[in-house]
PDB file of C-alpha atoms in Angstrom:
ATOM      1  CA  UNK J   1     -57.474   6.912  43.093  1.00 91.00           C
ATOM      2  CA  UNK J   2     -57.718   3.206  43.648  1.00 96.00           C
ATOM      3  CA  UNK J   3     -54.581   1.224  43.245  1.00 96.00           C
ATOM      4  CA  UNK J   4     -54.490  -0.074  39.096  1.00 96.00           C
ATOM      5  CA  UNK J   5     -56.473   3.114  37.979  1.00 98.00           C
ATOM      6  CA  UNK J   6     -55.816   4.284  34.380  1.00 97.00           C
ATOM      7  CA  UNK J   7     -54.392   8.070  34.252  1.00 98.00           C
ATOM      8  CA  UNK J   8     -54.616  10.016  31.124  1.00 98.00           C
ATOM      9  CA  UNK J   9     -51.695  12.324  31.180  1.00 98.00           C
ATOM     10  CA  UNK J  10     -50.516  15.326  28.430  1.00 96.00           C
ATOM     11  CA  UNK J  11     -46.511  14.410  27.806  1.00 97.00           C
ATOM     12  CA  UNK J  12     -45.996  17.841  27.076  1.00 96.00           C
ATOM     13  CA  UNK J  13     -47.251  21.655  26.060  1.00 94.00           C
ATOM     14  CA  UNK J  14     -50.580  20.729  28.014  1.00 93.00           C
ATOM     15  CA  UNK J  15     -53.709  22.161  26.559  1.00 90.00           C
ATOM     16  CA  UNK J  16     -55.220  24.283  27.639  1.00 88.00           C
ATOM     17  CA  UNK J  17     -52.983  25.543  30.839  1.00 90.00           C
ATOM     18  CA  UNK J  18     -49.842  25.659  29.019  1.00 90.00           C
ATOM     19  CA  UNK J  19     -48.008  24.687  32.412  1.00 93.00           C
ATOM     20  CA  UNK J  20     -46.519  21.475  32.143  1.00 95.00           C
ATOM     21  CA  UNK J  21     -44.562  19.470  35.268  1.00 96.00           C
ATOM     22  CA  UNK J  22     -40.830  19.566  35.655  1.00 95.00           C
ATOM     23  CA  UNK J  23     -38.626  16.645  35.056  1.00 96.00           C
ATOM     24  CA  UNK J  24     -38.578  16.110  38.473  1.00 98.00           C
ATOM     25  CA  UNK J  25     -42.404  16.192  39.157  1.00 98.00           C
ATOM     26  CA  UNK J  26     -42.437  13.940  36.597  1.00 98.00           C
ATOM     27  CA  UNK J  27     -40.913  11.548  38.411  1.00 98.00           C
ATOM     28  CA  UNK J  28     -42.313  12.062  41.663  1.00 98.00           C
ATOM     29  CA  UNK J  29     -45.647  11.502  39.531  1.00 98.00           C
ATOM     30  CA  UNK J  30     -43.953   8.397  38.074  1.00 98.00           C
ATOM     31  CA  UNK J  31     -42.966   6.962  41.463  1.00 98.00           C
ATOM     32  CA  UNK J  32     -46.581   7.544  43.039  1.00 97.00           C
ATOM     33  CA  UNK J  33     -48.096   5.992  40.414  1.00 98.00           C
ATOM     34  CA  UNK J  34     -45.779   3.127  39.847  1.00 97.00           C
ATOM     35  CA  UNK J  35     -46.276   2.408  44.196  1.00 97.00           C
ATOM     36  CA  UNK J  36     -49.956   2.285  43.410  1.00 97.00           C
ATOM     37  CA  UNK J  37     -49.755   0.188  40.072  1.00 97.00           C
ATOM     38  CA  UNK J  38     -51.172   2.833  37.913  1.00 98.00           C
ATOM     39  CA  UNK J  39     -51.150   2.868  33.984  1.00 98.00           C
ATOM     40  CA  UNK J  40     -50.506   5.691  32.463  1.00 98.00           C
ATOM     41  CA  UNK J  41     -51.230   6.616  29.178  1.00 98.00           C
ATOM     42  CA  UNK J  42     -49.818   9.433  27.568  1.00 98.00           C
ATOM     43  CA  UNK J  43     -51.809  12.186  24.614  1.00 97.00           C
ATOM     44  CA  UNK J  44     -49.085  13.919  23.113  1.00 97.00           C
ATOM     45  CA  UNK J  45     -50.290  15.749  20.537  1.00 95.00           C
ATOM     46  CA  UNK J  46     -47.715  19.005  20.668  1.00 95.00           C
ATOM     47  CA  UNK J  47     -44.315  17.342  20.470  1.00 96.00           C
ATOM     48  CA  UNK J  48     -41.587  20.233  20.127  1.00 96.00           C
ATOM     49  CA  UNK J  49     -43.907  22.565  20.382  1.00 94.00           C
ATOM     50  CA  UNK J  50     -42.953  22.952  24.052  1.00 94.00           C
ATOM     51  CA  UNK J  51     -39.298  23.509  24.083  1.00 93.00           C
ATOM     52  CA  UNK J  52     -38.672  23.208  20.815  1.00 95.00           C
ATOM     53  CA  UNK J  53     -37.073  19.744  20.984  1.00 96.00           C
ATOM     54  CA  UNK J  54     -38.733  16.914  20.190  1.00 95.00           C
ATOM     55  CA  UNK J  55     -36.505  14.829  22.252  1.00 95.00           C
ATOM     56  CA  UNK J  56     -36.604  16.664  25.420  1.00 96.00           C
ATOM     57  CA  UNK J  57     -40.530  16.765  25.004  1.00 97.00           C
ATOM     58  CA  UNK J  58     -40.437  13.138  25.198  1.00 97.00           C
ATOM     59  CA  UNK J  59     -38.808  13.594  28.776  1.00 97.00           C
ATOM     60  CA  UNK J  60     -41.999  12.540  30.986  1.00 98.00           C
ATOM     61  CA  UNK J  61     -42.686   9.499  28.599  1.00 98.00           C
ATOM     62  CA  UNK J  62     -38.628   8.449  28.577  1.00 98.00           C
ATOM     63  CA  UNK J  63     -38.993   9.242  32.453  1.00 98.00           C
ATOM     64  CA  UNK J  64     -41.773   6.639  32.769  1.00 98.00           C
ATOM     65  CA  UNK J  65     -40.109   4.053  30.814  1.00 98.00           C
ATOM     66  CA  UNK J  66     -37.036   4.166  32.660  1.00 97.00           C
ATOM     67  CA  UNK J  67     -38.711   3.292  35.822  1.00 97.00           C
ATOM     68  CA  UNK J  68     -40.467   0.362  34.574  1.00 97.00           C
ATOM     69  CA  UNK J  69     -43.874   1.136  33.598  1.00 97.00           C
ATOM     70  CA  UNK J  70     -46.135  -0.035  31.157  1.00 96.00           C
ATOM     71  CA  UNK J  71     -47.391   2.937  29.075  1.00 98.00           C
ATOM     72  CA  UNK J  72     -49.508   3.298  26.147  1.00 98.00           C
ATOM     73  CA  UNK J  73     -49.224   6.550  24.167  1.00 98.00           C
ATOM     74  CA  UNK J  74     -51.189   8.457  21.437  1.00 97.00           C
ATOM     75  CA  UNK J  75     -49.209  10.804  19.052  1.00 96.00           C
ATOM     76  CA  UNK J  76     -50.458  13.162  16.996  1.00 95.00           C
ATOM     77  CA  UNK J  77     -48.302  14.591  13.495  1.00 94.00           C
ATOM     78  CA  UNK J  78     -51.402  16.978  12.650  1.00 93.00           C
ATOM     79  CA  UNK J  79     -49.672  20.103  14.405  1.00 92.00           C
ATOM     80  CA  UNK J  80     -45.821  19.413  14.385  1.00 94.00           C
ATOM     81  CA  UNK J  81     -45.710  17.765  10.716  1.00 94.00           C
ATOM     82  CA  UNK J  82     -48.576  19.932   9.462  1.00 92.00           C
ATOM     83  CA  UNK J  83     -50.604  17.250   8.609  1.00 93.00           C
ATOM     84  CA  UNK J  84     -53.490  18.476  10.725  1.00 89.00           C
ATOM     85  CA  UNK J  85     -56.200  17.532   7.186  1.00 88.00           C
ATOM     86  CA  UNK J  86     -54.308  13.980   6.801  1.00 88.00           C
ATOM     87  CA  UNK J  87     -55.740  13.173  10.565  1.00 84.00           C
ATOM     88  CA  UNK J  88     -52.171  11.106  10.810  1.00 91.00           C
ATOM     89  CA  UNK J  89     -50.816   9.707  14.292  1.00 92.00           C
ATOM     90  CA  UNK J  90     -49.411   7.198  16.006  1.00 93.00           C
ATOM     91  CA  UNK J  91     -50.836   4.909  18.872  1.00 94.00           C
ATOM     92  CA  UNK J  92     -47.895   2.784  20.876  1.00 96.00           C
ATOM     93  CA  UNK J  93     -48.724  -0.244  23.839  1.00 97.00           C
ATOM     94  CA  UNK J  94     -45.858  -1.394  25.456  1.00 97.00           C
ATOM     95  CA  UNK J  95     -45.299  -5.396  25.899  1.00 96.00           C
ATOM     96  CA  UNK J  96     -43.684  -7.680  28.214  1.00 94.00           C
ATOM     97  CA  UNK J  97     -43.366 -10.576  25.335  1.00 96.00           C
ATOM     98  CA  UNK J  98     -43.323 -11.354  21.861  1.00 96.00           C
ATOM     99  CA  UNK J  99     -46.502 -13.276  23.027  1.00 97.00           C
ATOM    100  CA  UNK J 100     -47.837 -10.347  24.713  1.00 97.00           C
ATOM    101  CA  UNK J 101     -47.331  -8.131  21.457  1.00 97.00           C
ATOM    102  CA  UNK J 102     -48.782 -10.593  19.189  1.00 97.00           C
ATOM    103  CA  UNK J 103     -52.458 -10.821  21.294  1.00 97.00           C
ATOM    104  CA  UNK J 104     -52.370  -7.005  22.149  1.00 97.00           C
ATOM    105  CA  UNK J 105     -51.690  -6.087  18.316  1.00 96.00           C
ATOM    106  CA  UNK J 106     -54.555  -9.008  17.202  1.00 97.00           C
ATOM    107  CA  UNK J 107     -57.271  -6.582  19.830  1.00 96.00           C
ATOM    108  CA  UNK J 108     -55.965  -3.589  18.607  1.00 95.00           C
ATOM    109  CA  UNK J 109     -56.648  -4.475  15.045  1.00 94.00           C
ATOM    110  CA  UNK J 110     -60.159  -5.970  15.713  1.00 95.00           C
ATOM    111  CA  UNK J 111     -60.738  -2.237  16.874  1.00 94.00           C
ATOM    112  CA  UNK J 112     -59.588  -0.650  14.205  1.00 92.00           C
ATOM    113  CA  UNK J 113     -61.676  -3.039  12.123  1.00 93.00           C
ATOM    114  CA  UNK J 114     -65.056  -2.374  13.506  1.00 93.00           C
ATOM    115  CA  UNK J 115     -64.578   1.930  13.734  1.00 90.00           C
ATOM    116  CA  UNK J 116     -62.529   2.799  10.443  1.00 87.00           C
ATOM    117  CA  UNK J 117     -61.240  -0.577   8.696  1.00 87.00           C
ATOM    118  CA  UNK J 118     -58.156   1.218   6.917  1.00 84.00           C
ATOM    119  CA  UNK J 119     -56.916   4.616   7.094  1.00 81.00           C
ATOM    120  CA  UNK J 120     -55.709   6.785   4.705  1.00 83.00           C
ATOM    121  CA  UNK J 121     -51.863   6.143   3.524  1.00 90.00           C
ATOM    122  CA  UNK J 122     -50.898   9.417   2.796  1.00 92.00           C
ATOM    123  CA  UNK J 123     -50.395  10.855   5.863  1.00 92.00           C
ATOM    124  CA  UNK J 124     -48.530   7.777   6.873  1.00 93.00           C
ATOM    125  CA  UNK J 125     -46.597   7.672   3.982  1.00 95.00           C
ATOM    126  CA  UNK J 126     -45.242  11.351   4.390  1.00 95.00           C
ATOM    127  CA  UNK J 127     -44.579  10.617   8.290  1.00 96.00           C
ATOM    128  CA  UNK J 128     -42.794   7.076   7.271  1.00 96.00           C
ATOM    129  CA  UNK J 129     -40.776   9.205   4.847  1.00 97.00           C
ATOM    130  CA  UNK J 130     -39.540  11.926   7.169  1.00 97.00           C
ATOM    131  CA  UNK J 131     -38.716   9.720  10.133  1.00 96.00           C
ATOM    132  CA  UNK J 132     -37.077   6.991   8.133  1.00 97.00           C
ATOM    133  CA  UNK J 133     -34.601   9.429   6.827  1.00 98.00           C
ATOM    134  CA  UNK J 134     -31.919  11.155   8.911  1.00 98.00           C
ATOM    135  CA  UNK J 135     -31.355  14.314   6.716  1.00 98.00           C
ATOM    136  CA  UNK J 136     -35.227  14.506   7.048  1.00 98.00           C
ATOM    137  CA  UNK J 137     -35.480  13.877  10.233  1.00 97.00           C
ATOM    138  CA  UNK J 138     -33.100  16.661  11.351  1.00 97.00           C
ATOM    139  CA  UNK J 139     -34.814  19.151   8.810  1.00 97.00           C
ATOM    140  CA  UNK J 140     -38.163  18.228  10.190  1.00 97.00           C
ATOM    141  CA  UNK J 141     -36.730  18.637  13.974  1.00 97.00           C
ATOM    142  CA  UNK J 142     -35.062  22.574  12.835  1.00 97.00           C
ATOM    143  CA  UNK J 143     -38.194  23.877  11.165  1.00 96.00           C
ATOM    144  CA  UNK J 144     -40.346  22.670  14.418  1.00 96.00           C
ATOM    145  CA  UNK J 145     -37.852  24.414  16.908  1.00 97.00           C
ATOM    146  CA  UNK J 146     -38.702  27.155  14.560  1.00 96.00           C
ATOM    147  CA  UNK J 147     -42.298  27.234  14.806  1.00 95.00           C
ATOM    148  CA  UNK J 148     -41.538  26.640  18.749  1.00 96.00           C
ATOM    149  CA  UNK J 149     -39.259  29.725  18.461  1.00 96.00           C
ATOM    150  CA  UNK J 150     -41.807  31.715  16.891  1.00 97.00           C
ATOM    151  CA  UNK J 151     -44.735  30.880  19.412  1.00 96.00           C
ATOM    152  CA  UNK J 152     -42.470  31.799  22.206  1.00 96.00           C
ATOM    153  CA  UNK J 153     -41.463  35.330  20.436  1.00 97.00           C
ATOM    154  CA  UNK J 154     -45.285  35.688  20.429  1.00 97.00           C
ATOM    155  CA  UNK J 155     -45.636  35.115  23.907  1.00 97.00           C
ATOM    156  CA  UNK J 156     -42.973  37.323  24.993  1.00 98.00           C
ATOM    157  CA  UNK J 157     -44.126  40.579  22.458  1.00 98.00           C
ATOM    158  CA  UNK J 158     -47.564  39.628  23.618  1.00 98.00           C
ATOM    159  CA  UNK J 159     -46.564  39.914  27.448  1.00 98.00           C
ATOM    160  CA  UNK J 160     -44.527  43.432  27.058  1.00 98.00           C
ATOM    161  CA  UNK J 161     -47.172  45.279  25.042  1.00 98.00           C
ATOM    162  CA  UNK J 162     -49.919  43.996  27.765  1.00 98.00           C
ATOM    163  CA  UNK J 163     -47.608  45.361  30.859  1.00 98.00           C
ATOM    164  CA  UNK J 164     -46.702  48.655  28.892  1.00 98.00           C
ATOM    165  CA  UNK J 165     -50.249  49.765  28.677  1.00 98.00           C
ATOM    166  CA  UNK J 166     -51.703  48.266  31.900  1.00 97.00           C
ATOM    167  CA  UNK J 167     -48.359  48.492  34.036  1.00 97.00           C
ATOM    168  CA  UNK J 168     -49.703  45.283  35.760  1.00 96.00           C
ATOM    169  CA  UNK J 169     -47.560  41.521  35.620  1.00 97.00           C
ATOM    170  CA  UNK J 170     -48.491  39.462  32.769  1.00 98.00           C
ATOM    171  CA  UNK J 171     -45.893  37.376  33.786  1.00 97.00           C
ATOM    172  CA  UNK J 172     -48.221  34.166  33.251  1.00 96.00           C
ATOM    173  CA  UNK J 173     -47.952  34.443  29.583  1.00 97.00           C
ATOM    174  CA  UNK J 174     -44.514  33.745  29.048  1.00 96.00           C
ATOM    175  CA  UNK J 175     -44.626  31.237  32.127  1.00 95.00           C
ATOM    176  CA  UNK J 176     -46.783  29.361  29.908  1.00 95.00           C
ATOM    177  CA  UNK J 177     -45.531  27.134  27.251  1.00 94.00           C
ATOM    178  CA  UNK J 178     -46.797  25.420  23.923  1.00 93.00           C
ATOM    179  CA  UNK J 179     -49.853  26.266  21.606  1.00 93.00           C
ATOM    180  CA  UNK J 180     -52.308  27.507  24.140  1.00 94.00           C
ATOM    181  CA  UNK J 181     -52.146  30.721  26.626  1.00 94.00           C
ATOM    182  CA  UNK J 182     -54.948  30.492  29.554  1.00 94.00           C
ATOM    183  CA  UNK J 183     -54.965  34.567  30.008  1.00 95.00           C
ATOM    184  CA  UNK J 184     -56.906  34.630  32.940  1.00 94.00           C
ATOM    185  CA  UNK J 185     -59.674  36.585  31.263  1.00 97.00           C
ATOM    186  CA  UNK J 186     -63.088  36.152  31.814  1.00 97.00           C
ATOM    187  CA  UNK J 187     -66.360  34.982  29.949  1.00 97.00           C
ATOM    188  CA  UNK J 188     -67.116  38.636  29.739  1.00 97.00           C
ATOM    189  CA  UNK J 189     -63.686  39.961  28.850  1.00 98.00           C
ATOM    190  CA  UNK J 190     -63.842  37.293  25.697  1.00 98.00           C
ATOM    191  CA  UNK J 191     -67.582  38.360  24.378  1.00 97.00           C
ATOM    192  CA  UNK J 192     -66.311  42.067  24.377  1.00 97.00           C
ATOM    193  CA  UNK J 193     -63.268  40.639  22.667  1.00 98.00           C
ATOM    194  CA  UNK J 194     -65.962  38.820  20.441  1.00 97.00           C
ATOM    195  CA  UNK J 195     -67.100  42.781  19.504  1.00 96.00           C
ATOM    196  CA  UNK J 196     -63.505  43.932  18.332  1.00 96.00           C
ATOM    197  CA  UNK J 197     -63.268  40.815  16.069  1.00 96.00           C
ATOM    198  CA  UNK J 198     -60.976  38.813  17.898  1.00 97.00           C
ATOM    199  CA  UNK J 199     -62.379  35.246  19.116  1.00 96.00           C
ATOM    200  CA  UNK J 200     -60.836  32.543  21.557  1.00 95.00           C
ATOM    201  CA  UNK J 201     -62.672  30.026  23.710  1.00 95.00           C
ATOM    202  CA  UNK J 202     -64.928  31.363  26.494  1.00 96.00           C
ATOM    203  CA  UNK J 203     -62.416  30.533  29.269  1.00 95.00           C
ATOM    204  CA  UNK J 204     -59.915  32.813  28.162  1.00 96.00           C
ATOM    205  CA  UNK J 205     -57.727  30.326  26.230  1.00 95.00           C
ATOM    206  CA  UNK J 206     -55.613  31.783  23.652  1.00 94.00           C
ATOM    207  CA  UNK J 207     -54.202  29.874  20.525  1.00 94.00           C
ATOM    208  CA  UNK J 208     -50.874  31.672  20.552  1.00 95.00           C
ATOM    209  CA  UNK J 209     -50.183  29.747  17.219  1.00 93.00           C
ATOM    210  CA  UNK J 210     -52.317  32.534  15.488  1.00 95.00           C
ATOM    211  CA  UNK J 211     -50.514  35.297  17.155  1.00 97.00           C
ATOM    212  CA  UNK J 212     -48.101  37.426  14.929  1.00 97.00           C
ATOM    213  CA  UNK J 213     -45.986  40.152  13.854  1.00 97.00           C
ATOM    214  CA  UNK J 214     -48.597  41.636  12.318  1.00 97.00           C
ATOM    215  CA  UNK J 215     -51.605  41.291  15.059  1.00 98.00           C
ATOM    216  CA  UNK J 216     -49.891  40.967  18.585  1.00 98.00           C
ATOM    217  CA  UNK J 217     -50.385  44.900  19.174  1.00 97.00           C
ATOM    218  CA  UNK J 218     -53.932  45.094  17.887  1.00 98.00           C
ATOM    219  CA  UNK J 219     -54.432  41.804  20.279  1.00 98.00           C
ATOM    220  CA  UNK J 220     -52.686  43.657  23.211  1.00 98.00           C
ATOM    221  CA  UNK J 221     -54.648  46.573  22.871  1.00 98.00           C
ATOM    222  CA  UNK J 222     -58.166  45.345  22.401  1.00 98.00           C
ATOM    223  CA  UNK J 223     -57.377  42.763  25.600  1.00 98.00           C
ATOM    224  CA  UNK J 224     -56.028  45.330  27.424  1.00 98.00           C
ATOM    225  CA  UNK J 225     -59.314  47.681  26.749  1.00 97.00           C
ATOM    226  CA  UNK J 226     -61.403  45.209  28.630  1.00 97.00           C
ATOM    227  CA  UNK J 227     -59.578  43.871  31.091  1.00 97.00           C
ATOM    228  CA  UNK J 228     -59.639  47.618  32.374  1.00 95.00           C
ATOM    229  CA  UNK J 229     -62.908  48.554  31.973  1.00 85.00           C
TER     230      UNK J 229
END
């Protein structure tokens, strides 16, 4: 790309791969970019659903920071606070100046103006609440890593049922982190799928969020039934 391009970049438990970079490809990415005067702007919309820690999913962005960049950053609480109806985030520029702040807020406003005036307080409220609170704040960060935890039970139930019946690796799915499993099936494989009532997106993308205890087997079976046909 030419030198001052603008990169979109997922911060962490990228949809739909699930493969995110490692701290240090992170900053190998950083460096590049920061040698060609990139900006990078970061969706995170999955915080602690990675690893389960909300901190350590902030690792590219904190990586970033630290070596001087300007970033800009969307956040999303739909998933991780269960807000998903409240449509409740959080959109961050950072400034060299108080100056700087003051004209970049004054344009961001006069967007926000002209496509939805005023959002909703609710959400905000709720989020405002949680965050401004420590004993909230550390509740809020335990039930995530347990909705993390869960997903990556899924994922590992998910991959042993699949290699007991097939006796083939299916070592991608637990490779894979976050919401979202890309299972390698095909277009095919899914509209069979479509025929024993189970549904995902025509590339083979799995929301392991709606994986359970109670449908993982039924899931293994019916994807292993037509990926061996």
């Amino acid at each position: 790309a030419d030198g001052g391009s603008f990169f979109l970049l997922h911060a962490c438990a990228h949809n739909p791969t699930g493969v995110d970079p490692t701290a240090d490809q992170w900053k190998e990415v950083s460096k590049l970019m920061k040698e060609k005067g990139h900006f990078p702007f970061f969706d995170m919309a999955y915080q602690g659903f990675a690893s389960g820690d909300c901190v350590r999913d902030a690792q590219a962005i904190d990586i970033f920071l630290q070596d001087g960049h300007m970033v800009g950053c969307s956040q999303s609480y739909a998933k991780n606070m269960g807000l998903y109806g409240q449509r409740i985030g959080c959109f961050s520029l950072t400034c060299n100046s108080e100056e700087e702040k003051v004209a970049v807020e004054s344009q961001m406003k006069r967007i926000a103006r002209a496509t939805y005036s005023n959002p909703p307080l609710h959400g905000a409220l709720l989020v405002s609440t949680v965050l401004g609170d420590p004993e909230l704040k550390a509740l809020w960060y335990k039930e995530v890593k347990g909705m993390a935890d869960r997903i990556i039970d899924m994922r590992s139930v998910l991959r042993d049922e699949l290699e007991r019946l097939s006796g083939d690796s299916w070592k991608h799915v637990t490779d894979q982190i976050g919401m979202f499993c890309f299972t390698g099936m095909t277009a095919d494989h899914v509209a069979a799928l479509q025929g024993k009532s189970i549904y995902m997106t025509s590339n083979g993308r799995i929301s392991m969020a709606g994986v359970n205890t109670k449908n993982v087997k039924r899931l293994a079976q019916a994807m292993h039934e037509v990926t061996s046909a």
